[in-house]
PDB file of C-alpha atoms in Angstrom:
ATOM      1  CA  MET A   1     -28.844  10.556   5.498  1.00  0.00           C
ATOM      2  CA  ARG A   2     -26.899  13.880   4.172  1.00  0.00           C
ATOM      3  CA  ASP A   3     -24.038  11.873   2.630  1.00  0.00           C
ATOM      4  CA  GLY A   4     -26.525   9.101   1.229  1.00  0.00           C
ATOM      5  CA  ARG A   5     -28.435  11.849  -0.371  1.00  0.00           C
ATOM      6  CA  SER A   6     -25.313  13.779  -1.803  1.00  0.00           C
ATOM      7  CA  LEU A   7     -23.693   9.958  -3.052  1.00  0.00           C
ATOM      8  CA  GLY A   8     -27.509   9.414  -5.207  1.00  0.00           C
ATOM      9  CA  ASN A   9     -27.289  12.591  -6.595  1.00  0.00           C
ATOM     10  CA  VAL A  10     -23.696  12.232  -8.073  1.00  0.00           C
ATOM     11  CA  VAL A  11     -24.799   8.795  -9.177  1.00  0.00           C
ATOM     12  CA  ARG A  12     -28.162  10.524 -11.030  1.00  0.00           C
ATOM     13  CA  GLY A  13     -25.743  13.159 -12.366  1.00  0.00           C
ATOM     14  CA  LEU A  14     -23.430  10.590 -13.905  1.00  0.00           C
ATOM     15  CA  GLY A  15     -26.257   8.542 -14.934  1.00  0.00           C
ATOM     16  CA  ALA A  16     -27.100  11.515 -17.191  1.00  0.00           C
ATOM     17  CA  SER A  17     -23.944  11.277 -18.944  1.00  0.00           C
ATOM     18  CA  PRO A  18     -23.749   8.566 -21.996  1.00  0.00           C
ATOM     19  CA  GLN A  19     -20.183   7.952 -21.321  1.00  0.00           C
ATOM     20  CA  ALA A  20     -19.868   7.740 -17.984  1.00  0.00           C
ATOM     21  CA  PRO A  21     -20.564   4.336 -17.206  1.00  0.00           C
ATOM     22  CA  ALA A  22     -18.004   2.815 -20.053  1.00  0.00           C
ATOM     23  CA  CYS A  23     -15.220   5.500 -18.592  1.00  0.00           C
ATOM     24  CA  LEU A  24     -15.628   4.814 -14.763  1.00  0.00           C
ATOM     25  CA  TRP A  25     -15.619   0.572 -15.847  1.00  0.00           C
ATOM     26  CA  VAL A  26     -12.585   1.176 -18.010  1.00  0.00           C
ATOM     27  CA  ALA A  27     -11.140   3.069 -15.057  1.00  0.00           C
ATOM     28  CA  GLY A  28     -12.194   0.356 -12.401  1.00  0.00           C
ATOM     29  CA  LEU A  29     -10.565  -2.450 -14.667  1.00  0.00           C
ATOM     30  CA  VAL A  30      -7.166  -0.849 -15.326  1.00  0.00           C
ATOM     31  CA  CYS A  31      -6.569  -0.108 -11.310  1.00  0.00           C
ATOM     32  CA  GLY A  32      -8.501  -3.652 -10.163  1.00  0.00           C
ATOM     33  CA  LEU A  33      -6.377  -5.553 -13.107  1.00  0.00           C
ATOM     34  CA  GLY A  34      -3.066  -3.346 -12.462  1.00  0.00           C
ATOM     35  CA  SER A  35      -3.044  -3.924  -8.897  1.00  0.00           C
ATOM     36  CA  THR A  36      -2.498  -7.507  -9.299  1.00  0.00           C
ATOM     37  CA  PRO A  37       1.045  -7.253 -11.019  1.00  0.00           C
ATOM     38  CA  ALA A  38       1.959  -4.160  -8.778  1.00  0.00           C
ATOM     39  CA  GLY A  39       0.767  -6.888  -6.167  1.00  0.00           C
ATOM     40  CA  LEU A  40       3.170  -9.539  -7.346  1.00  0.00           C
ATOM     41  CA  GLY A  41       5.756  -6.708  -7.469  1.00  0.00           C
ATOM     42  CA  LEU A  42       5.934  -6.994  -3.365  1.00  0.00           C
ATOM     43  CA  LEU A  43       7.530  -9.996  -3.808  1.00  0.00           C
ATOM     44  CA  TYR A  44      10.195  -8.969  -5.828  1.00  0.00           C
ATOM     45  CA  LEU A  45      10.927  -5.421  -5.740  1.00  0.00           C
ATOM     46  CA  ARG A  46      13.106  -3.463  -2.701  1.00  0.00           C
ATOM     47  CA  VAL A  47      11.691  -0.161  -2.559  1.00  0.00           C
ATOM     48  CA  PRO A  48      13.381   2.004  -0.220  1.00  0.00           C
ATOM     49  CA  PRO A  49      11.328   3.380   2.861  1.00  0.00           C
ATOM     50  CA  LEU A  50       9.441   6.761   3.235  1.00  0.00           C
ATOM     51  CA  VAL A  51       9.848   8.966   5.950  1.00  0.00           C
ATOM     52  CA  LEU A  52       7.475  12.070   6.347  1.00  0.00           C
ATOM     53  CA  GLY A  53       8.049  13.513   9.730  1.00  0.00           C
ATOM     54  CA  PRO A  54       7.380  11.071  12.563  1.00  0.00           C
ATOM     55  CA  LEU A  55       5.752   8.666  10.217  1.00  0.00           C
ATOM     56  CA  ALA A  56       7.979   6.101   8.443  1.00  0.00           C
ATOM     57  CA  ILE A  57       6.117   3.886   5.693  1.00  0.00           C
ATOM     58  CA  ALA A  58       8.293   0.529   5.722  1.00  0.00           C
ATOM     59  CA  ASP A  59       7.647  -0.221   2.136  1.00  0.00           C
ATOM     60  CA  PRO A  60       5.743   2.681   0.077  1.00  0.00           C
ATOM     61  CA  TRP A  61       4.775  -0.001  -2.551  1.00  0.00           C
ATOM     62  CA  TYR A  62       2.575  -1.338  -0.178  1.00  0.00           C
ATOM     63  CA  VAL A  63       0.039   1.904  -0.085  1.00  0.00           C
ATOM     64  CA  VAL A  64       0.222   1.731  -3.569  1.00  0.00           C
ATOM     65  CA  VAL A  65      -1.099  -1.664  -4.298  1.00  0.00           C
ATOM     66  CA  LEU A  66      -3.805  -0.965  -1.666  1.00  0.00           C
ATOM     67  CA  VAL A  67      -4.935   2.338  -3.449  1.00  0.00           C
ATOM     68  CA  LEU A  68      -4.978   0.517  -6.894  1.00  0.00           C
ATOM     69  CA  ALA A  69      -7.095  -2.138  -5.336  1.00  0.00           C
ATOM     70  CA  ALA A  70      -9.421  -0.076  -3.314  1.00  0.00           C
ATOM     71  CA  LEU A  71      -9.877   2.407  -6.343  1.00  0.00           C
ATOM     72  CA  GLY A  72     -10.861  -0.720  -8.635  1.00  0.00           C
ATOM     73  CA  VAL A  73     -13.467  -2.006  -6.396  1.00  0.00           C
ATOM     74  CA  ALA A  74     -14.916   1.334  -5.430  1.00  0.00           C
ATOM     75  CA  LEU A  75     -14.790   2.500  -9.398  1.00  0.00           C
ATOM     76  CA  LEU A  76     -16.501  -0.593 -10.755  1.00  0.00           C
ATOM     77  CA  THR A  77     -19.288  -0.758  -8.062  1.00  0.00           C
ATOM     78  CA  LEU A  78     -20.010   2.924  -8.742  1.00  0.00           C
ATOM     79  CA  ALA A  79     -19.901   2.113 -12.792  1.00  0.00           C
ATOM     80  CA  ARG A  80     -22.440  -0.571 -12.005  1.00  0.00           C
ATOM     81  CA  ARG A  81     -24.700   2.131 -10.022  1.00  0.00           C
ATOM     82  CA  VAL A  82     -24.124   4.417 -12.845  1.00  0.00           C
ATOM     83  CA  ARG A  83     -25.218   2.025 -15.788  1.00  0.00           C
ATOM     84  CA  TRP A  84     -28.510   1.226 -13.618  1.00  0.00           C
ATOM     85  CA  GLU A  85     -29.282   5.144 -13.618  1.00  0.00           C
ATOM     86  CA  ALA A  86     -28.545   5.590 -17.150  1.00  0.00           C
ATOM     87  CA  GLU A  87     -30.527   2.786 -18.289  1.00  0.00           C
ATOM     88  CA  ALA A  88     -33.600   3.970 -16.116  1.00  0.00           C
ATOM     89  CA  ALA A  89     -33.351   7.242 -17.659  1.00  0.00           C
ATOM     90  CA  GLY A  90     -33.405   6.266 -21.112  1.00  0.00           C
ATOM     91  CA  VAL A  91     -29.658   7.612 -21.313  1.00  0.00           C
ATOM     92  CA  ARG A  92     -28.125   4.127 -22.681  1.00  0.00           C
ATOM     93  CA  PRO A  93     -29.683   1.223 -24.087  1.00  0.00           C
ATOM     94  CA  ALA A  94     -29.904  -1.935 -21.861  1.00  0.00           C
ATOM     95  CA  ARG A  95     -27.140  -4.392 -22.786  1.00  0.00           C
ATOM     96  CA  SER A  96     -27.621  -8.103 -24.592  1.00  0.00           C
ATOM     97  CA  ARG A  97     -27.685 -10.727 -22.198  1.00  0.00           C
ATOM     98  CA  ALA A  98     -24.134 -11.847 -24.156  1.00  0.00           C
ATOM     99  CA  ARG A  99     -22.650  -8.398 -23.318  1.00  0.00           C
ATOM    100  CA  ALA A 100     -23.711  -8.146 -19.928  1.00  0.00           C
ATOM    101  CA  VAL A 101     -22.364 -11.694 -19.173  1.00  0.00           C
ATOM    102  CA  VAL A 102     -19.222 -10.644 -20.188  1.00  0.00           C
ATOM    103  CA  VAL A 103     -19.095  -7.633 -18.561  1.00  0.00           C
ATOM    104  CA  THR A 104     -19.858  -8.843 -15.408  1.00  0.00           C
ATOM    105  CA  ALA A 105     -17.730 -11.760 -15.276  1.00  0.00           C
ATOM    106  CA  VAL A 106     -14.711  -9.290 -16.234  1.00  0.00           C
ATOM    107  CA  SER A 107     -15.960  -6.813 -13.367  1.00  0.00           C
ATOM    108  CA  VAL A 108     -15.947  -9.823 -10.848  1.00  0.00           C
ATOM    109  CA  LEU A 109     -12.267 -11.104 -12.208  1.00  0.00           C
ATOM    110  CA  ALA A 110     -11.143  -7.290 -11.889  1.00  0.00           C
ATOM    111  CA  VAL A 111     -12.799  -7.018  -8.336  1.00  0.00           C
ATOM    112  CA  VAL A 112     -11.140 -10.262  -7.048  1.00  0.00           C
ATOM    113  CA  LEU A 113      -8.146  -9.782  -8.192  1.00  0.00           C
ATOM    114  CA  GLY A 114      -8.036  -6.291  -6.581  1.00  0.00           C
ATOM    115  CA  VAL A 115      -9.040  -7.966  -3.110  1.00  0.00           C
ATOM    116  CA  ALA A 116      -6.304 -10.264  -3.536  1.00  0.00           C
ATOM    117  CA  ALA A 117      -3.623  -7.860  -4.297  1.00  0.00           C
ATOM    118  CA  GLY A 118      -4.816  -5.667  -1.383  1.00  0.00           C
ATOM    119  CA  ALA A 119      -4.934  -8.591   0.858  1.00  0.00           C
ATOM    120  CA  LEU A 120      -1.546  -9.816  -0.114  1.00  0.00           C
ATOM    121  CA  SER A 121      -0.034  -6.176   0.680  1.00  0.00           C
ATOM    122  CA  THR A 122      -1.681  -6.069   3.896  1.00  0.00           C
ATOM    123  CA  LEU A 123      -0.416  -9.307   4.759  1.00  0.00           C
ATOM    124  CA  LEU A 124       3.373  -8.370   3.779  1.00  0.00           C
ATOM    125  CA  ALA A 125       2.916  -5.058   5.676  1.00  0.00           C
ATOM    126  CA  LEU A 126       2.060  -6.505   8.408  1.00  0.00           C
ATOM    127  CA  VAL A 127       5.441  -8.430   8.672  1.00  0.00           C
ATOM    128  CA  ASP A 128       7.377  -5.036   8.522  1.00  0.00           C
ATOM    129  CA  THR A 129       7.804  -2.703  11.691  1.00  0.00           C
ATOM    130  CA  SER A 130       9.671   0.454  11.533  1.00  0.00           C
ATOM    131  CA  TYR A 131      11.359   2.257  14.357  1.00  0.00           C
ATOM    132  CA  LEU A 132      12.363   5.629  14.486  1.00  0.00           C
ATOM    133  CA  LEU A 133      15.383   5.698  17.347  1.00  0.00           C
ATOM    134  CA  ASP A 134      16.260   8.188  19.866  1.00  0.00           C
ATOM    135  CA  PRO A 135      18.586  10.020  20.187  1.00  0.00           C
ATOM    136  CA  ALA A 136      18.776  12.217  16.730  1.00  0.00           C
ATOM    137  CA  SER A 137      22.414  13.560  15.651  1.00  0.00           C
ATOM    138  CA  PRO A 138      23.168  17.022  16.835  1.00  0.00           C
ATOM    139  CA  GLY A 139      22.333  18.040  13.166  1.00  0.00           C
ATOM    140  CA  GLY A 140      19.023  15.970  13.029  1.00  0.00           C
ATOM    141  CA  ALA A 141      19.787  12.987  11.483  1.00  0.00           C
ATOM    142  CA  ARG A 142      17.859   9.528  12.845  1.00  0.00           C
ATOM    143  CA  VAL A 143      18.707   5.815  12.257  1.00  0.00           C
ATOM    144  CA  LEU A 144      15.423   4.141  10.809  1.00  0.00           C
ATOM    145  CA  VAL A 145      15.487   0.435  11.387  1.00  0.00           C
ATOM    146  CA  VAL A 146      13.081  -1.734   9.878  1.00  0.00           C
ATOM    147  CA  GLN A 147      12.633  -5.283  11.071  1.00  0.00           C
ATOM    148  CA  HIS A 148      10.842  -7.998   9.219  1.00  0.00           C
ATOM    149  CA  SER A 149       9.436 -10.830  11.225  1.00  0.00           C
ATOM    150  CA  PHE A 150       7.588 -13.479  10.197  1.00  0.00           C
ATOM    151  CA  LEU A 151       7.235 -17.085  11.866  1.00  0.00           C
ATOM    152  CA  LEU A 152      10.988 -18.110  12.752  1.00  0.00           C
ATOM    153  CA  ILE A 153      12.051 -15.779   9.881  1.00  0.00           C
ATOM    154  CA  GLY A 154      13.790 -12.552  11.506  1.00  0.00           C
ATOM    155  CA  ALA A 155      15.780  -9.733   9.670  1.00  0.00           C
ATOM    156  CA  GLY A 156      16.412  -6.043   9.745  1.00  0.00           C
ATOM    157  CA  ASP A 157      17.616  -3.321   7.544  1.00  0.00           C
ATOM    158  CA  VAL A 158      19.091  -0.165   8.854  1.00  0.00           C
ATOM    159  CA  TYR A 159      18.783   3.358   7.035  1.00  0.00           C
ATOM    160  CA  LEU A 160      20.103   6.966   8.223  1.00  0.00           C
ATOM    161  CA  VAL A 161      17.466   9.624   7.660  1.00  0.00           C
ATOM    162  CA  GLU A 162      18.938  12.848   6.822  1.00  0.00           C
ATOM    163  CA  PRO A 163      17.279  16.040   7.661  1.00  0.00           C
ATOM    164  CA  GLY A 164      15.093  17.040   4.717  1.00  0.00           C
ATOM    165  CA  ASN A 165      15.534  14.032   2.725  1.00  0.00           C
ATOM    166  CA  PRO A 166      12.226  11.930   3.076  1.00  0.00           C
ATOM    167  CA  VAL A 167      14.153   8.958   1.378  1.00  0.00           C
ATOM    168  CA  PRO A 168      16.637   7.150   3.776  1.00  0.00           C
ATOM    169  CA  ARG A 169      20.042   5.919   2.857  1.00  0.00           C
ATOM    170  CA  ALA A 170      20.856   2.031   3.727  1.00  0.00           C
ATOM    171  CA  LEU A 171      23.357   1.568   6.123  1.00  0.00           C
ATOM    172  CA  ARG A 172      23.277  -2.372   6.934  1.00  0.00           C
ATOM    173  CA  SER A 173      21.545  -5.280   7.249  1.00  0.00           C
ATOM    174  CA  TYR A 174      20.902  -8.026   9.984  1.00  0.00           C
ATOM    175  CA  GLN A 175      19.396 -11.418  10.872  1.00  0.00           C
ATOM    176  CA  THR A 176      17.904 -12.927  13.743  1.00  0.00           C
ATOM    177  CA  ASP A 177      17.054 -16.386  15.020  1.00  0.00           C
ATOM    178  CA  ASP A 178      13.298 -17.401  15.777  1.00  0.00           C
ATOM    179  CA  GLY A 179      11.870 -14.197  14.654  1.00  0.00           C
ATOM    180  CA  TYR A 180      13.418 -12.208  17.148  1.00  0.00           C
ATOM    181  CA  ASP A 181      12.819  -8.456  17.274  1.00  0.00           C
ATOM    182  CA  PRO A 182      15.715  -6.762  19.093  1.00  0.00           C
ATOM    183  CA  ILE A 183      14.453  -3.180  18.925  1.00  0.00           C
ATOM    184  CA  ALA A 184      11.268  -3.978  20.202  1.00  0.00           C
ATOM    185  CA  ALA A 185      12.797  -5.780  23.004  1.00  0.00           C
ATOM    186  CA  GLY A 186      15.208  -2.622  23.881  1.00  0.00           C
ATOM    187  CA  ASP A 187      18.220  -5.019  22.857  1.00  0.00           C
ATOM    188  CA  TYR A 188      20.180  -2.157  21.165  1.00  0.00           C
ATOM    189  CA  ALA A 189      22.276   1.138  22.008  1.00  0.00           C
ATOM    190  CA  LEU A 190      22.652   4.057  19.557  1.00  0.00           C
ATOM    191  CA  SER A 191      25.349   6.755  19.916  1.00  0.00           C
ATOM    192  CA  TRP A 192      26.736   9.340  17.686  1.00  0.00           C
ATOM    193  CA  GLN A 193      30.037  10.463  16.706  1.00  0.00           C
ATOM    194  CA  GLY A 194      29.062  13.890  14.770  1.00  0.00           C
ATOM    195  CA  GLU A 195      26.558  13.010  11.935  1.00  0.00           C
ATOM    196  CA  THR A 196      27.584   9.144  11.865  1.00  0.00           C
ATOM    197  CA  PRO A 197      25.901   6.640  14.022  1.00  0.00           C
ATOM    198  CA  ASN A 198      27.158   3.797  16.019  1.00  0.00           C
ATOM    199  CA  LEU A 199      24.309   1.227  16.519  1.00  0.00           C
ATOM    200  CA  SER A 200      24.631  -1.944  18.652  1.00  0.00           C
ATOM    201  CA  ILE A 201      22.107  -4.357  17.946  1.00  0.00           C
ATOM    202  CA  GLY A 202      22.069  -7.626  20.190  1.00  0.00           C
ATOM    203  CA  GLY A 203      25.857  -6.809  20.952  1.00  0.00           C
ATOM    204  CA  THR A 204      26.739  -6.228  17.400  1.00  0.00           C
ATOM    205  CA  LEU A 205      28.074  -3.031  16.091  1.00  0.00           C
ATOM    206  CA  GLY A 206      26.842  -1.739  12.812  1.00  0.00           C
TER     207      GLY A 206
END
């Protein structure tokens, strides 16, 4: 109940500002509509993984698209509620019917595109699986494998994660048949020569 009352107080407080509804609406449009080209970029951009301690993010671009889409939907929803509060308080006059239709149509379009971009990024994120392999090197380096599996398509990328560097260095790529994930199946062997990894995947040395 406290959270609900707090949110209501925030909405009423924003509704007291004549500029707040328009600012929120514009920000929501920028995020919602901007998530669409960002989402399409997932199909063409190859962004290196990001490693933060034990957490490996296969493609940070997925996170960018999801954040943009979520912000767009949230800001447009908040802008609508704040507008109602502003009109009820007499801070802003009610829109004309034609303007209300245009604003609503543009808002719905931004929300639909944002949801679609978020769904696309989620679907593509499910295709990738990240593995930080053991053992580490004597100096603390790790090998990261990002497996891409979709239906009968299988491939993977191998990276070297150096201590203190969250952006790993690409080493090699491989392909598999029938969407096979050799890392999940334990079909690999990793050893080190100093700080140089020797990774065998499915019997193929890398």
